[in-house]
Tab-separated table of C-alpha atoms and ligand atoms in Angstrom:
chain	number	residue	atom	x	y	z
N	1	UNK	CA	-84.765	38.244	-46.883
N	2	UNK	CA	-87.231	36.081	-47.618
N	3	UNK	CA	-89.380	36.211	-44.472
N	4	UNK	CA	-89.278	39.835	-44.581
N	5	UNK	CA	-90.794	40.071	-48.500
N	6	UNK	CA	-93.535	37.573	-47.138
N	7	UNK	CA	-94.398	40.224	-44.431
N	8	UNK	CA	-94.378	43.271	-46.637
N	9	UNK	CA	-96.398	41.751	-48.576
N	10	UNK	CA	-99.133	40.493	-46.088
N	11	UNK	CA	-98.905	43.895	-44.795
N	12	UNK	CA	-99.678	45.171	-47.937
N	13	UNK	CA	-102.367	42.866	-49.024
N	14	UNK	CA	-104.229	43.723	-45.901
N	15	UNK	CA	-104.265	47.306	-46.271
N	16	UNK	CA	-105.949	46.159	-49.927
N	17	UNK	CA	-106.074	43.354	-51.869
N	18	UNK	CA	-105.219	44.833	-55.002
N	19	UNK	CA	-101.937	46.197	-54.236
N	20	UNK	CA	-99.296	43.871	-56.256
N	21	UNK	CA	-96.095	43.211	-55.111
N	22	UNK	CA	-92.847	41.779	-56.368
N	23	UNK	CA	-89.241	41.548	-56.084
N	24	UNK	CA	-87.288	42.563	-59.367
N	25	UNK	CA	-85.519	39.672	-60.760
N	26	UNK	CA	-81.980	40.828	-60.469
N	27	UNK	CA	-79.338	38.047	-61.644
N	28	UNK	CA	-77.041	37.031	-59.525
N	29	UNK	CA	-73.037	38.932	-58.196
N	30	UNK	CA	-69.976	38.353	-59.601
N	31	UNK	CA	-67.795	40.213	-57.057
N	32	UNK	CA	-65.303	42.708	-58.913
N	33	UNK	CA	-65.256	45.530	-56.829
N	34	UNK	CA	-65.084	45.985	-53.186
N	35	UNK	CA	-67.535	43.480	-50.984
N	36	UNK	CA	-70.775	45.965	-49.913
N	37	UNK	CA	-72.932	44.642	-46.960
N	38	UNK	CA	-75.605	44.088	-49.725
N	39	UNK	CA	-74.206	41.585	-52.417
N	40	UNK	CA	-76.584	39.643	-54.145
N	41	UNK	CA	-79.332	42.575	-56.123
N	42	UNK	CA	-76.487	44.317	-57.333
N	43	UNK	CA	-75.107	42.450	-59.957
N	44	UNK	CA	-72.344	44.464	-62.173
N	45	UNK	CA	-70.900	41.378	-63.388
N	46	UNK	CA	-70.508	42.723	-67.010
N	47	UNK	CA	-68.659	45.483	-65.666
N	48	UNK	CA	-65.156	45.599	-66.942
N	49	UNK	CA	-65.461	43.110	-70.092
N	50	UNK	CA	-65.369	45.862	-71.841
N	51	UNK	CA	-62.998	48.583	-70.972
N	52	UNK	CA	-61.500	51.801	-72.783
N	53	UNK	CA	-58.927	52.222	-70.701
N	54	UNK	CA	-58.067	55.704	-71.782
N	55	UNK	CA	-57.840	57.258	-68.038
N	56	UNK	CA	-60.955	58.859	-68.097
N	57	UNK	CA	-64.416	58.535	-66.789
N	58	UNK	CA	-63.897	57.059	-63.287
N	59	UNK	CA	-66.517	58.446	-62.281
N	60	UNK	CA	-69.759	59.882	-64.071
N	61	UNK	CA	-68.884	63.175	-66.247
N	62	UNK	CA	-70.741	66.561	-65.027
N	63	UNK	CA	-71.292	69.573	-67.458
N	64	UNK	CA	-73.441	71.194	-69.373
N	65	UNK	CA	-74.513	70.454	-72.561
N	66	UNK	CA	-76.291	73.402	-75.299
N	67	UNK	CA	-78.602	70.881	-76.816
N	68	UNK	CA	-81.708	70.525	-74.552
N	69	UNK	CA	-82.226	74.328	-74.362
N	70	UNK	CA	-80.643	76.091	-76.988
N	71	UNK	CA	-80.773	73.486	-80.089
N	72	UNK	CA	-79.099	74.850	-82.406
N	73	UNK	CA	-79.605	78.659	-81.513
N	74	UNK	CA	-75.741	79.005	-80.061
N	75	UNK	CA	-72.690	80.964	-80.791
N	76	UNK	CA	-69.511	81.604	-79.137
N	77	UNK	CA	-71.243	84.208	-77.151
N	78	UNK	CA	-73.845	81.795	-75.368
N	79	UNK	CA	-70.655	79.266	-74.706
N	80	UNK	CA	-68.570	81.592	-73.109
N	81	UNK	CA	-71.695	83.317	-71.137
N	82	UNK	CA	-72.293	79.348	-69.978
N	83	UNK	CA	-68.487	79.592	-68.797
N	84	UNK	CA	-68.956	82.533	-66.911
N	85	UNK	CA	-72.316	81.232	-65.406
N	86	UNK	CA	-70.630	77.610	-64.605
N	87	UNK	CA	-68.135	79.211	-62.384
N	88	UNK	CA	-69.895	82.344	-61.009
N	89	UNK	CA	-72.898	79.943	-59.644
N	90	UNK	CA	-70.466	77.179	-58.166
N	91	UNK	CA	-71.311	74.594	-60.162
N	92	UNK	CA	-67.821	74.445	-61.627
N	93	UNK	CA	-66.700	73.682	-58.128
N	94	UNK	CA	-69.306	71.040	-57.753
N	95	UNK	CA	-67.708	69.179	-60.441
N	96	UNK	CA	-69.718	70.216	-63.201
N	97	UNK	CA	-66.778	70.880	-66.119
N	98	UNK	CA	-67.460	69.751	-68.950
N	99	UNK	CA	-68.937	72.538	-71.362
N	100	UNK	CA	-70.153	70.197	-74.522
N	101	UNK	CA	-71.456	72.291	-77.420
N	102	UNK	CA	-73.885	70.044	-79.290
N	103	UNK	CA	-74.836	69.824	-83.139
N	104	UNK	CA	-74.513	73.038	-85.123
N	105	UNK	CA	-71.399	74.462	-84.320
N	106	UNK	CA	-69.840	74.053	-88.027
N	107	UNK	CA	-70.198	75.142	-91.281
N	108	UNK	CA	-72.322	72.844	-93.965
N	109	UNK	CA	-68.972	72.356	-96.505
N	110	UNK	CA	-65.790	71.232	-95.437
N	111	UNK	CA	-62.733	73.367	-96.660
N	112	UNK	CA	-60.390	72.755	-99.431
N	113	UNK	CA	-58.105	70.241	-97.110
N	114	UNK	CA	-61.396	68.456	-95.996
N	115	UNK	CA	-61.458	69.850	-92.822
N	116	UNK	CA	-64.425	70.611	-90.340
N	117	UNK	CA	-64.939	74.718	-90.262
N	118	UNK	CA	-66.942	76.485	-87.212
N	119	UNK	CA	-69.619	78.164	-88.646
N	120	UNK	CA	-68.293	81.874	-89.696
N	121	UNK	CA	-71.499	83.673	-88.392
N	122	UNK	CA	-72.118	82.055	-85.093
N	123	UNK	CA	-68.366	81.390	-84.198
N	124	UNK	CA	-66.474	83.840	-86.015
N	125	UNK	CA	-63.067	83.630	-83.298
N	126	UNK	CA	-62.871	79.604	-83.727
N	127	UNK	CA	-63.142	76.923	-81.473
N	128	UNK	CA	-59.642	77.390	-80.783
N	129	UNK	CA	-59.813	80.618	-78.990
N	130	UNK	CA	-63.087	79.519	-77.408
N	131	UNK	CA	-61.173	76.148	-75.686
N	132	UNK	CA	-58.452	78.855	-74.097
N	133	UNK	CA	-61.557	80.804	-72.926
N	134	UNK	CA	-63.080	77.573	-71.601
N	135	UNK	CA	-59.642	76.286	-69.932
N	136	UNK	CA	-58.525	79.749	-68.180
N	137	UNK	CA	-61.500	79.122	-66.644
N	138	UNK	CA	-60.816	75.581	-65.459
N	139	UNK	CA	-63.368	73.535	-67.676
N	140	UNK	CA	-63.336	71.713	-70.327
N	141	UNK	CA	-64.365	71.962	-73.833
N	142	UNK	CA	-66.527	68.979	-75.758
N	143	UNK	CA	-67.217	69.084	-79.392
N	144	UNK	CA	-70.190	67.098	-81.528
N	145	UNK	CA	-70.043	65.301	-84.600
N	146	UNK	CA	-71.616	61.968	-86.047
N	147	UNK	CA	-70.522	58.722	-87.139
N	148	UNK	CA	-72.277	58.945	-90.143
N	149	UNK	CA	-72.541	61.231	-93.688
N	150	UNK	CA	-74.264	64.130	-91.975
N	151	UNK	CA	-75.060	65.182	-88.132
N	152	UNK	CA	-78.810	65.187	-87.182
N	153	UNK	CA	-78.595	68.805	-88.118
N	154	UNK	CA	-77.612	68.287	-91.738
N	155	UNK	CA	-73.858	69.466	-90.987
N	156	UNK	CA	-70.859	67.359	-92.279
N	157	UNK	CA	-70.463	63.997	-90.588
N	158	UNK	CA	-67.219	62.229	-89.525
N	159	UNK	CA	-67.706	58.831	-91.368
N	160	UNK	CA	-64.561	58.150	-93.802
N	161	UNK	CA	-62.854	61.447	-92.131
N	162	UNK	CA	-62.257	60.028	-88.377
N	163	UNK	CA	-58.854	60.746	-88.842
N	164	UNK	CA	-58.670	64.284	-90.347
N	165	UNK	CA	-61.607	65.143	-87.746
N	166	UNK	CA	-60.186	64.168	-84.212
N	167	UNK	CA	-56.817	66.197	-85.539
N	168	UNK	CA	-58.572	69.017	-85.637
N	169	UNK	CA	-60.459	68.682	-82.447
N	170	UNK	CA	-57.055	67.377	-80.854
N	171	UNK	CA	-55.295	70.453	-82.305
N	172	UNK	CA	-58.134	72.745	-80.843
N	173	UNK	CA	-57.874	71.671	-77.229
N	174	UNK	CA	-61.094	69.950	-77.402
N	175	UNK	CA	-61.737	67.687	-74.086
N	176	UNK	CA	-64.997	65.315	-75.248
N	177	UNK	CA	-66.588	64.161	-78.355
N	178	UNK	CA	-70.147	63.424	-78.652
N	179	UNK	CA	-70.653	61.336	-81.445
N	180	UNK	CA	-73.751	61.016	-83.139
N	181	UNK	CA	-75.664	58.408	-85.170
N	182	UNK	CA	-77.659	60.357	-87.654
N	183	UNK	CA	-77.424	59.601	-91.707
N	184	UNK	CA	-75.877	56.263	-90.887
N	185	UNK	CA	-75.841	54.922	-94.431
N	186	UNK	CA	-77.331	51.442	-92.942
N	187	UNK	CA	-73.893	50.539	-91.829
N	188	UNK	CA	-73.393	48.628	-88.398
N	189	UNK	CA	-72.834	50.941	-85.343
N	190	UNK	CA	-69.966	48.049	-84.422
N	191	UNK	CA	-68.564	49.088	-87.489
N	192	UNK	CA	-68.964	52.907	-87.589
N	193	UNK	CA	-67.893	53.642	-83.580
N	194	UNK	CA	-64.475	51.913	-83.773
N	195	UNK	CA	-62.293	54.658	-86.081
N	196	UNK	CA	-63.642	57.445	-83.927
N	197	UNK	CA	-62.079	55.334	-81.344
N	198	UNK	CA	-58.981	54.674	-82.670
N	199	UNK	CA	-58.688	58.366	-84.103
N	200	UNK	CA	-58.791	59.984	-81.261
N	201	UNK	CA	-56.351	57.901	-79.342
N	202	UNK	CA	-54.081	58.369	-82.407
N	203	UNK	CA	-54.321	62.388	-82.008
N	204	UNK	CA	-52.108	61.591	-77.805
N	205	UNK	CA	-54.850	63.858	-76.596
N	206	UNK	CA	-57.153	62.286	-73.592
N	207	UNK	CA	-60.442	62.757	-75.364
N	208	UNK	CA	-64.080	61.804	-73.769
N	209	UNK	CA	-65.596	59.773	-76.177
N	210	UNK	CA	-69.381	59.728	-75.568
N	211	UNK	CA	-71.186	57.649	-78.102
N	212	UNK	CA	-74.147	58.175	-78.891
N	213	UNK	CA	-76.279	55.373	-80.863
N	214	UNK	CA	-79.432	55.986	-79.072
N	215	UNK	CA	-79.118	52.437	-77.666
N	216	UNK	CA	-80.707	50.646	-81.146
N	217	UNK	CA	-77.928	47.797	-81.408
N	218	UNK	CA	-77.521	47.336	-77.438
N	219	UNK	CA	-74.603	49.414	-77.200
N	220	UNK	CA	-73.981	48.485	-73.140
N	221	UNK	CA	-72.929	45.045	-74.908
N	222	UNK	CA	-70.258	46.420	-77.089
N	223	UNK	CA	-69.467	50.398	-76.743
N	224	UNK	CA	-67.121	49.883	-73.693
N	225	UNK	CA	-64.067	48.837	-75.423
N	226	UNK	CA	-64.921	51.978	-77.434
N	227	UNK	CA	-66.345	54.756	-74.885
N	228	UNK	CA	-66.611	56.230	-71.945
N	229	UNK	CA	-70.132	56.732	-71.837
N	230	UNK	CA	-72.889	54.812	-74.247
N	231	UNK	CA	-76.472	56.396	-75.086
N	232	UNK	CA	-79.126	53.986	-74.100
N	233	UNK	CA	-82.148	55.354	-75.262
N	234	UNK	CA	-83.272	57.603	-77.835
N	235	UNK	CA	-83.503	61.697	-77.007
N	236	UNK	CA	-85.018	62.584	-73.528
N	237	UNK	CA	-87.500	65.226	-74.000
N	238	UNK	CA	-88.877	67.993	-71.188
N	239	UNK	CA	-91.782	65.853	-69.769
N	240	UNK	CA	-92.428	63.592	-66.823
N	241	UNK	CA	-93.160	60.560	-69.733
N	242	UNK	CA	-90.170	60.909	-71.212
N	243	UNK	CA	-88.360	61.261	-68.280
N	244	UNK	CA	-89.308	57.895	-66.253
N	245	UNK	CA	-89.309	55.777	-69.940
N	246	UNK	CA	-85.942	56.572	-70.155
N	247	UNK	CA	-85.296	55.999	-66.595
N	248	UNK	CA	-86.215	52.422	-67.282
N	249	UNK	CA	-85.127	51.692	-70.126
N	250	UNK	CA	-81.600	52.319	-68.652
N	251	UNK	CA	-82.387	50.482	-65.479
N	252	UNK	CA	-81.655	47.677	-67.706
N	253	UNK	CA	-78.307	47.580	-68.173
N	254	UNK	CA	-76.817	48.370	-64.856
N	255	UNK	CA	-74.892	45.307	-64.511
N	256	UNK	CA	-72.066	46.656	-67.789
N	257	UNK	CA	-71.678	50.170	-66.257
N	258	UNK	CA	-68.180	51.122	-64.009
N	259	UNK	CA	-65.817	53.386	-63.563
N	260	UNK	CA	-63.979	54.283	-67.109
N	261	UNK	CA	-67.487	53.482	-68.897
N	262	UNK	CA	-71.475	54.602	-68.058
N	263	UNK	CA	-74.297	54.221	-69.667
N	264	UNK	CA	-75.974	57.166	-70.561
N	265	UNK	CA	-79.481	58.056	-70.658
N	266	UNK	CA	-79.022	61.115	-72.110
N	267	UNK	CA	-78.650	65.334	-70.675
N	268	UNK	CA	-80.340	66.400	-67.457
N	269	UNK	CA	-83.723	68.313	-68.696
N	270	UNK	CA	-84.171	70.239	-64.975
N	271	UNK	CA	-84.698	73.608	-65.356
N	272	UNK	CA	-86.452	73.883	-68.556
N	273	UNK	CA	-90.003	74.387	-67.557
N	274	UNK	CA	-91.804	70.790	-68.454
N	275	UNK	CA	-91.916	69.202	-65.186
N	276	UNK	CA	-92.538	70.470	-61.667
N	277	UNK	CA	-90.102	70.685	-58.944
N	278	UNK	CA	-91.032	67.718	-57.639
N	279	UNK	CA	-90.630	65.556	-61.129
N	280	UNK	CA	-87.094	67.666	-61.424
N	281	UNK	CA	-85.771	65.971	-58.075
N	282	UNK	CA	-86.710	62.794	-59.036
N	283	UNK	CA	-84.862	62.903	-62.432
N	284	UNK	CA	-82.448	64.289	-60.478
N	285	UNK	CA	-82.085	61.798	-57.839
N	286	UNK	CA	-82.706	58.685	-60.204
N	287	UNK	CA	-80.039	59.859	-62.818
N	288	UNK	CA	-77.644	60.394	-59.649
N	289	UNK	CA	-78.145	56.752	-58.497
N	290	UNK	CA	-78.047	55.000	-62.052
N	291	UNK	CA	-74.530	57.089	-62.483
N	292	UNK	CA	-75.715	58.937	-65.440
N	293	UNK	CA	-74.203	61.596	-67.096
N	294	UNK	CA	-74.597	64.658	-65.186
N	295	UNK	CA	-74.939	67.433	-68.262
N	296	UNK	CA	-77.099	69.935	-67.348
N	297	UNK	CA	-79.393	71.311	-69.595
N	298	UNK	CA	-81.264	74.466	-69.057
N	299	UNK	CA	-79.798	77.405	-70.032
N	300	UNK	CA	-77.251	78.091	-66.689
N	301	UNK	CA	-77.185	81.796	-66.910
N	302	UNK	CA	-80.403	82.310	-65.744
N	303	UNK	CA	-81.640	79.510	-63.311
N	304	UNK	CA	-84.292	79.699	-60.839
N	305	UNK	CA	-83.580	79.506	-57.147
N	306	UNK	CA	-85.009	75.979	-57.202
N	307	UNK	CA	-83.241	74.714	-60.307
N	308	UNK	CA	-80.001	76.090	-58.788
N	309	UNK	CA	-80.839	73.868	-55.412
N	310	UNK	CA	-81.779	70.766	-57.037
N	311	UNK	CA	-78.579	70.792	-59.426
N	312	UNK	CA	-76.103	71.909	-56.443
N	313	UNK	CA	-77.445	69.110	-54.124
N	314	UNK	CA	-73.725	67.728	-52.876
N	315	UNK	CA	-75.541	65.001	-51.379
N	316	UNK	CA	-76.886	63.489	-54.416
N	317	UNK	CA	-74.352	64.629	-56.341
N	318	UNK	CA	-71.766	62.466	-54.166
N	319	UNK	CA	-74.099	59.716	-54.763
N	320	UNK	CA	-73.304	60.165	-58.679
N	321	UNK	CA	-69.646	60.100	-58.115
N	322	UNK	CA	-69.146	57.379	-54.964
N	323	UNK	CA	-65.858	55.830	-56.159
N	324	UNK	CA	-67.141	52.501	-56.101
N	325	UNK	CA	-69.541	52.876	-59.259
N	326	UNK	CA	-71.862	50.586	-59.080
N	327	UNK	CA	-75.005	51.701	-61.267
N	328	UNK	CA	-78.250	51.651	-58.316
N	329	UNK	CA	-81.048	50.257	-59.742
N	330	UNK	CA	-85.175	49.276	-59.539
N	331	UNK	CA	-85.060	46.791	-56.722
N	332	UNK	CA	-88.859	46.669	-55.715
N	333	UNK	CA	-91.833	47.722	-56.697
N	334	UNK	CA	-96.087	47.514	-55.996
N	335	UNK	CA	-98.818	49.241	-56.876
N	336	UNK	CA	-100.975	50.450	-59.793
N	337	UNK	CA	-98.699	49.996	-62.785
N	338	UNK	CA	-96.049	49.573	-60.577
N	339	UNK	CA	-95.638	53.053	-60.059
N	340	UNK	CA	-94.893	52.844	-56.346
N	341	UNK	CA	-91.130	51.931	-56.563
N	342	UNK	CA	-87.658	51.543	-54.462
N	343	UNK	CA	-84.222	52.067	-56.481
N	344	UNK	CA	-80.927	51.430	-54.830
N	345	UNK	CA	-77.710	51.316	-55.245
N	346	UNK	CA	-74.229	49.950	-53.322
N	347	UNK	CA	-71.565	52.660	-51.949
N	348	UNK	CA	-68.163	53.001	-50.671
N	349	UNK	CA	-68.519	52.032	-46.906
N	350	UNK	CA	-70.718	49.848	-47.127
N	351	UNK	CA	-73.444	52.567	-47.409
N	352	UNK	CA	-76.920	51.822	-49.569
N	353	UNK	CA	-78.176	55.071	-51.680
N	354	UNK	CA	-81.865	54.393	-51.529
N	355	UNK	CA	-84.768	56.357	-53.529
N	356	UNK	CA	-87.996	55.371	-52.857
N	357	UNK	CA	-90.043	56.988	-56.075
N	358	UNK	CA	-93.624	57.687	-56.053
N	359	UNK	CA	-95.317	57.479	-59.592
N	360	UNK	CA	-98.080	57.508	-59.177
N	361	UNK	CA	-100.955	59.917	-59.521
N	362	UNK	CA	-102.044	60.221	-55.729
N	363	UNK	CA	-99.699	60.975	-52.196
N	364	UNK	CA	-98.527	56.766	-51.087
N	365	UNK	CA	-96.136	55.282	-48.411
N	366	UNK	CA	-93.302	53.389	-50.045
N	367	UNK	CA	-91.374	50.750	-47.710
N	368	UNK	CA	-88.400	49.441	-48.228
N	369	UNK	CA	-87.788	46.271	-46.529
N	370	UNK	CA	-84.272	45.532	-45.981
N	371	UNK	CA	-84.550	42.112	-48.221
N	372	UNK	CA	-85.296	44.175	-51.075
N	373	UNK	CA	-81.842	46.251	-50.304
N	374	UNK	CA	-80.027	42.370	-49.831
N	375	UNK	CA	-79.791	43.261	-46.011
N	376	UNK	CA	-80.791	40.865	-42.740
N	377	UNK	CA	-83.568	42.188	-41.258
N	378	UNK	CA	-82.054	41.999	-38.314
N	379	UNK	CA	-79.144	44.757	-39.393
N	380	UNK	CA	-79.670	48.413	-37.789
N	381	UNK	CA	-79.230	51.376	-40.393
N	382	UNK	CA	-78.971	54.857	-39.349
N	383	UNK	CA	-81.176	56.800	-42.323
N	384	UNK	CA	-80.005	59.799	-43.557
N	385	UNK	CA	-82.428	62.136	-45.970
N	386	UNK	CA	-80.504	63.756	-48.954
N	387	UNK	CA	-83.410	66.474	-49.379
N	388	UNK	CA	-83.246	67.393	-45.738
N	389	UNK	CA	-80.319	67.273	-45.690
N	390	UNK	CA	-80.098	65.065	-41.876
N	391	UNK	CA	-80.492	62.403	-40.420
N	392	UNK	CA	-83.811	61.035	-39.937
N	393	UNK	CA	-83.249	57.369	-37.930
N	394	UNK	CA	-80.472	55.956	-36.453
N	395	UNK	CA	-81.651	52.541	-35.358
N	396	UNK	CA	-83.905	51.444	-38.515
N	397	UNK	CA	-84.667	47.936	-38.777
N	398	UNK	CA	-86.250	45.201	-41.605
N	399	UNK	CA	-87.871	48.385	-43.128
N	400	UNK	CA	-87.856	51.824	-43.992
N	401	UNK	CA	-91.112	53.452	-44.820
N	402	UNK	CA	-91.712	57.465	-45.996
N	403	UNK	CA	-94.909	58.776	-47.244
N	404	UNK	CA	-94.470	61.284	-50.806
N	405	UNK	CA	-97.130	63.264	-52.978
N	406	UNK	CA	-97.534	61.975	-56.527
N	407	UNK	CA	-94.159	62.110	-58.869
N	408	UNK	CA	-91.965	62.854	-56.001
N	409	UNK	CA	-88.795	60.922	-54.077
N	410	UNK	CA	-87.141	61.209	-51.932
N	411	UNK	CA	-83.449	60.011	-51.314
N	412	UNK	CA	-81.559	58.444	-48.327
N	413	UNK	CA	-78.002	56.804	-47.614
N	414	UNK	CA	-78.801	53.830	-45.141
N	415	UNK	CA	-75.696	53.095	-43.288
N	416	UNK	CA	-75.824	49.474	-41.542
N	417	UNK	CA	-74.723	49.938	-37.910
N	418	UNK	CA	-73.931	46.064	-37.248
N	419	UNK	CA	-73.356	43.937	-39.915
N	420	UNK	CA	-73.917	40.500	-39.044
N	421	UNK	CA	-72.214	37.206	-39.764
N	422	UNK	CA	-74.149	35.699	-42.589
N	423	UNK	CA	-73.143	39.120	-44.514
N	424	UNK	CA	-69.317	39.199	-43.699
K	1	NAG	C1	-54.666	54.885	-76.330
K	1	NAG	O1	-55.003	53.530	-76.034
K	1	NAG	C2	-54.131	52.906	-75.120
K	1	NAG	C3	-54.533	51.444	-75.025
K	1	NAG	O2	-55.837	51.297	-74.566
K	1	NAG	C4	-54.214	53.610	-73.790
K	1	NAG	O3	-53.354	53.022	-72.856
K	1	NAG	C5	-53.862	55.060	-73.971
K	1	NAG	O4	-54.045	55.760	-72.747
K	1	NAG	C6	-54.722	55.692	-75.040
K	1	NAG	N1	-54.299	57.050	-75.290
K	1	NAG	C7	-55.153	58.056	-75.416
K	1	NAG	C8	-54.530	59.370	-75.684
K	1	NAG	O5	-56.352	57.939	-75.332
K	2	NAG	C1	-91.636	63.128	-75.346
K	2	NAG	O1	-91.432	61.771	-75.086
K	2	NAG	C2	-92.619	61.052	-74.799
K	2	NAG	C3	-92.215	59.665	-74.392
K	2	NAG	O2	-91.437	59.057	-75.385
K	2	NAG	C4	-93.541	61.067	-76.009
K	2	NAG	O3	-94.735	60.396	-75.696
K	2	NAG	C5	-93.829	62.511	-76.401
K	2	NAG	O4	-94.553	62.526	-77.595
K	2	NAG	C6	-92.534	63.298	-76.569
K	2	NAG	N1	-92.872	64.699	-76.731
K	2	NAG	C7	-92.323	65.444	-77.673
K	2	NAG	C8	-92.744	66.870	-77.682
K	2	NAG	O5	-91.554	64.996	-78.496
């Protein structure tokens, strides 16, 4: 490992001296999961301190959520139409399930037995009716609410009516909560996330709870005795900035996220016009590898031939779900900024999902040397590309290198061919 960094980065200094490079500090394994070839940049040794435990969640969730495109313009109409479009387009198949209506769905005042009431106007038939419509189908409904006096939308929070609240949802046929953190009152998230928790386990319905603190308080360091999945960044927006801050600030907490809990850096935004098709793979690939969330959010009924091929990759999509669930990560970067990057992450198989990311503003080669992935140089990979769609190398060796226009990636699964004795 070592003597391959030194060479990379002779290489690059030759080419010119003001190319930086450096190895990510990554600490060091604690093995819980199955031995890859590549053991010691992968650390996910707060994985599984923290565990719900309610059966769900082995692997990333993948839906759609109505937030990023419709805000609160929905109605039972646009849900159902989003049904329809899941399953007539194949994404349903793909895995994508989960159909998670966002803030707005109810009514400002509760009833006269405190109880949460879909807005008359937009859902008039109940969410009741619309979960049937969602499960004939073979999906699954989520819900939205907020642990807190009011959701970001000024509707009725859950705070001090947990109980009362995942009934209902329970008694609908609801599938996922997303749980908000909007009129807070001041009070600790530790504090607020827990009855939510215990609520919904009370109802004997298997409930997704996705919580969503906008990662203030550190949530990968507490949420995953509560959830499945824990916000760790405030809202993504539609725009390449947004896009890779989040992507970083996630990268962060890779080592707490496993199967039964993810951290979540928030809906998909391909599809909705603010980046190019290039910028749309790369959020693509990169929320793939970190095992985000996959919750698409453009409006599904009317997708562009190009949205449609990014969001049905199976490639990268089996990326996202590999059974092993190890969050990939930022393993190496140089350049400007540091905008010419390599993320990676450990798979069943002893396979490496590799994206080599190029942010910055002008076409660049991106290597990845086999240190940087925590394999001998000496070990041969065949290279498969996930865009292509084939196989590119099958004897690679102590480096990979692929040259990319500005904000693009592209993705690979290196599979070692030998793996030798220092690694067994
Ligand atoms: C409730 O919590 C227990 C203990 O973690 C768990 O075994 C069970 O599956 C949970 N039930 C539901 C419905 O979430
Ligand atoms: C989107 O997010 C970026 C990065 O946080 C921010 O600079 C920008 O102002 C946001 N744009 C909108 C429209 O909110």
């Amino acid at each position: 490992m070592e003597s391959s960094m030194c060479i990379l980065i002779l290489c690059l200094s030759a080419i010119t001296p003001a190319i930086r490079a450096r190895v990510v500090p990554v600490p060091p394994l604690l093995q819980n999961y199955e031995k890859p070839s590549s053991n010691v940049i992968f650390d996910n040794s707060m994985y599984g301190l923290l565990q719900l435990n309610n059966g769900l969640a082995r692997t990333p969730p993948m839906g759609w959520n109505s937030w990023n495109f419709f805000a609160c313009d929905i109605s039972e109409t646009v849900i159902k139409e989003t049904a329809d479009a899941l399953v007539a387009t194949g994404l349903a198949d793909l895995g994508y399930v989960y159909l998670n209506i966002d803030d707005c769905w109810s009514a400002s005042e509760r009833n006269s037995q405190d109880e949460l009431v879909p807005d008359p106007k937009t859902f008039p038939s109940g969410i009741k009716a619309l979960a049937d419509y969602v499960h004939e189908k073979g999906l699954k409904l989520g819900i939205y609410s907020d642990a807190g006096r009011f959701t970001c939308q000024v509707r009725p929070g859950s705070i001090y009516h947990e109980n009362v609240d995942a009934k209902l949802f329970a008694s609908w046929g609801v599938d996922f909560l997303k749980y908000d953190n909007c009129y807070n009152l001041g009070i600790n998230p530790k504090e607020r996330y827990p009855p939510m928790r215990n609520a919904l386990n009370a109802t004997g319905r298997t409930i997704f709870y996705s919580i969503c603190e906008w990662g203030v308080d550190d949530p990968a360091l507490w949420a995953g005795e509560l959830g499945n999945s824990w916000r760790t960044t405030d809202d993504i927006n539609d725009s390449w900035a947004s896009m890779t801050m989040i992507a970083d600030l996630n990268d962060k907490w890779a080592a707490y996220a496993g199967p039964g809990g993810w951290n979540d850096p928030d809906m998909l935004e391909v599809g909705n016009g603010g980046m190019t098709y290039q910028e749309y793979r790369a959020h693509f690939s990169i929320w793939a590898l970190m095992k985000a969330p996959l919750l698409i959010g453009c409006d599904v009924r009317s997708m562009t031939a190009e949205t449609l091929e990014i969001v049905t990759n199976k490639e990268v999509i089996a990326v996202n779900q590999d059974p092993l669930g190890v969050q990939g990560r930022k393993v190496y970067v140089s350049g400007t900024d540091d905008c010419l990057q390599v993320w990676a992450g450990p798979l069943t198989g002893h396979r490496i999902a590799v994206v080599l990311w190029n942010r910055c503003s002008k076409a660049a080669s991106i290597t990845a040397a086999w240190g940087a992935l925590g394999l001998e140089s000496s070990t041969s990979v065949s290279v498969r590309d996930l865009w292509k769609h084939e196989d590119v190398l099958t004897d690679a060796v102590a480096s990979f290198r692929a040259r990319m226009d500005a904000h693009s990636c592209e993705m690979y699964i290196f599979t070692p061919q030998t793996v030798s004795h220092s690694e067994v």
